[in-house]
PDB file of C-alpha atoms in Angstrom:
ATOM      1  CA  UNK A   1     -12.292  43.525  20.254  1.00  0.00           C
ATOM      2  CA  UNK A   2     -10.773  39.785  20.485  1.00  0.00           C
ATOM      3  CA  UNK A   3      -8.928  38.804  17.716  1.00  0.00           C
ATOM      4  CA  UNK A   4     -10.996  36.304  15.706  1.00  0.00           C
ATOM      5  CA  UNK A   5      -8.609  33.323  13.720  1.00  0.00           C
ATOM      6  CA  UNK A   6     -10.020  32.632  10.468  1.00  0.00           C
ATOM      7  CA  UNK A   7      -8.011  29.735   9.023  1.00  0.00           C
ATOM      8  CA  UNK A   8      -5.096  27.406  10.882  1.00  0.00           C
ATOM      9  CA  UNK A   9      -2.886  28.716   8.171  1.00  0.00           C
ATOM     10  CA  UNK A  10      -3.360  32.121   9.442  1.00  0.00           C
ATOM     11  CA  UNK A  11      -2.445  31.125  12.929  1.00  0.00           C
ATOM     12  CA  UNK A  12       0.443  28.744  11.833  1.00  0.00           C
ATOM     13  CA  UNK A  13       1.773  28.916   8.085  1.00  0.00           C
ATOM     14  CA  UNK A  14       3.593  25.650   9.018  1.00  0.00           C
ATOM     15  CA  UNK A  15       0.232  23.937   9.407  1.00  0.00           C
ATOM     16  CA  UNK A  16       0.399  22.347   5.674  1.00  0.00           C
ATOM     17  CA  UNK A  17       3.876  20.944   6.413  1.00  0.00           C
ATOM     18  CA  UNK A  18       3.199  19.578  10.137  1.00  0.00           C
ATOM     19  CA  UNK A  19      -0.102  17.409   8.678  1.00  0.00           C
ATOM     20  CA  UNK A  20       1.739  16.281   5.815  1.00  0.00           C
ATOM     21  CA  UNK A  21       4.179  15.080   7.942  1.00  0.00           C
ATOM     22  CA  UNK A  22       1.685  14.105  10.155  1.00  0.00           C
ATOM     23  CA  UNK A  23      -0.480  12.053   7.381  1.00  0.00           C
ATOM     24  CA  UNK A  24       2.894  10.003   6.738  1.00  0.00           C
ATOM     25  CA  UNK A  25       4.150   9.141   9.933  1.00  0.00           C
ATOM     26  CA  UNK A  26       2.823   5.917  10.307  1.00  0.00           C
ATOM     27  CA  UNK A  27       3.056   5.187   6.791  1.00  0.00           C
ATOM     28  CA  UNK A  28       5.288   1.977   6.121  1.00  0.00           C
ATOM     29  CA  UNK A  29       7.784   2.481   3.386  1.00  0.00           C
ATOM     30  CA  UNK A  30       7.221  -0.154   0.822  1.00  0.00           C
ATOM     31  CA  UNK A  31      10.553  -2.221  -0.302  1.00  0.00           C
ATOM     32  CA  UNK A  32      11.050  -3.777  -3.954  1.00  0.00           C
ATOM     33  CA  UNK A  33      12.935  -6.764  -5.594  1.00  0.00           C
ATOM     34  CA  UNK A  34      14.092  -7.219  -8.508  1.00  0.00           C
ATOM     35  CA  UNK A  35      13.789  -9.987  -9.927  1.00  0.00           C
ATOM     36  CA  UNK A  36      15.165 -11.622 -13.237  1.00  0.00           C
ATOM     37  CA  UNK A  37      13.926 -14.582 -15.526  1.00  0.00           C
ATOM     38  CA  UNK A  38      14.205 -15.486 -19.229  1.00  0.00           C
ATOM     39  CA  UNK A  39      11.799 -16.631 -21.852  1.00  0.00           C
ATOM     40  CA  UNK A  40      12.239 -18.161 -25.087  1.00  0.00           C
ATOM     41  CA  UNK A  41      11.185 -15.687 -28.512  1.00  0.00           C
ATOM     42  CA  UNK A  42       7.794 -17.555 -29.108  1.00  0.00           C
ATOM     43  CA  UNK A  43       6.694 -16.626 -25.343  1.00  0.00           C
ATOM     44  CA  UNK A  44       8.101 -13.411 -25.762  1.00  0.00           C
ATOM     45  CA  UNK A  45       6.201 -12.596 -29.098  1.00  0.00           C
ATOM     46  CA  UNK A  46       3.104 -14.279 -27.657  1.00  0.00           C
ATOM     47  CA  UNK A  47       3.482 -11.701 -24.521  1.00  0.00           C
ATOM     48  CA  UNK A  48       4.177  -8.525 -26.716  1.00  0.00           C
ATOM     49  CA  UNK A  49       0.394  -9.854 -28.929  1.00  0.00           C
ATOM     50  CA  UNK A  50      -1.119 -10.031 -25.248  1.00  0.00           C
ATOM     51  CA  UNK A  51       0.120  -6.590 -24.474  1.00  0.00           C
ATOM     52  CA  UNK A  52      -0.996  -4.937 -27.518  1.00  0.00           C
ATOM     53  CA  UNK A  53      -4.476  -6.904 -27.510  1.00  0.00           C
ATOM     54  CA  UNK A  54      -5.365  -5.364 -23.736  1.00  0.00           C
ATOM     55  CA  UNK A  55      -3.039  -2.108 -24.429  1.00  0.00           C
ATOM     56  CA  UNK A  56      -0.852  -2.376 -22.094  1.00  0.00           C
ATOM     57  CA  UNK A  57       3.216  -2.674 -20.951  1.00  0.00           C
ATOM     58  CA  UNK A  58       4.142  -6.084 -20.707  1.00  0.00           C
ATOM     59  CA  UNK A  59       5.784  -4.769 -17.221  1.00  0.00           C
ATOM     60  CA  UNK A  60       2.661  -4.023 -15.966  1.00  0.00           C
ATOM     61  CA  UNK A  61       0.728  -6.942 -17.409  1.00  0.00           C
ATOM     62  CA  UNK A  62       3.046  -9.103 -15.420  1.00  0.00           C
ATOM     63  CA  UNK A  63       2.907  -7.598 -12.355  1.00  0.00           C
ATOM     64  CA  UNK A  64      -1.256  -7.606 -12.555  1.00  0.00           C
ATOM     65  CA  UNK A  65      -1.391 -11.629 -13.082  1.00  0.00           C
ATOM     66  CA  UNK A  66       1.849 -11.945  -9.877  1.00  0.00           C
ATOM     67  CA  UNK A  67      -0.852  -9.565  -8.373  1.00  0.00           C
ATOM     68  CA  UNK A  68      -3.803 -11.854  -8.694  1.00  0.00           C
ATOM     69  CA  UNK A  69      -1.941 -14.958  -8.198  1.00  0.00           C
ATOM     70  CA  UNK A  70      -0.482 -13.831  -4.902  1.00  0.00           C
ATOM     71  CA  UNK A  71      -3.626 -11.997  -3.492  1.00  0.00           C
ATOM     72  CA  UNK A  72      -4.688 -15.859  -2.290  1.00  0.00           C
ATOM     73  CA  UNK A  73      -1.473 -16.555  -0.224  1.00  0.00           C
ATOM     74  CA  UNK A  74      -1.865 -13.181   1.767  1.00  0.00           C
ATOM     75  CA  UNK A  75      -1.872 -14.326   5.498  1.00  0.00           C
ATOM     76  CA  UNK A  76      -5.388 -13.729   7.230  1.00  0.00           C
ATOM     77  CA  UNK A  77      -5.306 -12.717  10.622  1.00  0.00           C
ATOM     78  CA  UNK A  78      -6.091 -14.924  13.525  1.00  0.00           C
ATOM     79  CA  UNK A  79      -9.640 -15.367  14.581  1.00  0.00           C
ATOM     80  CA  UNK A  80     -10.358 -13.827  17.584  1.00  0.00           C
ATOM     81  CA  UNK A  81     -10.686 -15.781  20.573  1.00  0.00           C
ATOM     82  CA  UNK A  82     -13.919 -15.662  22.871  1.00  0.00           C
ATOM     83  CA  UNK A  83     -12.823 -16.625  26.099  1.00  0.00           C
ATOM     84  CA  UNK A  84     -15.530 -16.049  28.747  1.00  0.00           C
ATOM     85  CA  UNK A  85     -14.692 -15.398  32.676  1.00  0.00           C
ATOM     86  CA  UNK A  86     -15.566 -19.161  33.561  1.00  0.00           C
ATOM     87  CA  UNK A  87     -13.922 -20.770  31.170  1.00  0.00           C
ATOM     88  CA  UNK A  88     -10.972 -22.467  32.163  1.00  0.00           C
ATOM     89  CA  UNK A  89      -7.373 -21.671  30.000  1.00  0.00           C
ATOM     90  CA  UNK A  90      -5.607 -25.011  29.484  1.00  0.00           C
ATOM     91  CA  UNK A  91      -3.617 -23.779  26.790  1.00  0.00           C
TER      92      UNK A  91
END
């Protein structure tokens, strides 16, 4: 009687390791840059009040504000050029 394979894990014990390696193969590592800036005492107090009302930390609040503002300036992909066979390409 032929041997039946119930799961890939029985056939290859390293299946889970290989699957995890394949899923991370196309992932790009995120690079972070450190930014420092100064704020006045009143600005810090206002920031603490905002964070207390929204139940968040100052770092999370500032990151969310930066993320919202920079989302508008992300580069959009170039539109696809629809050129037919009979159309002359000058450029």
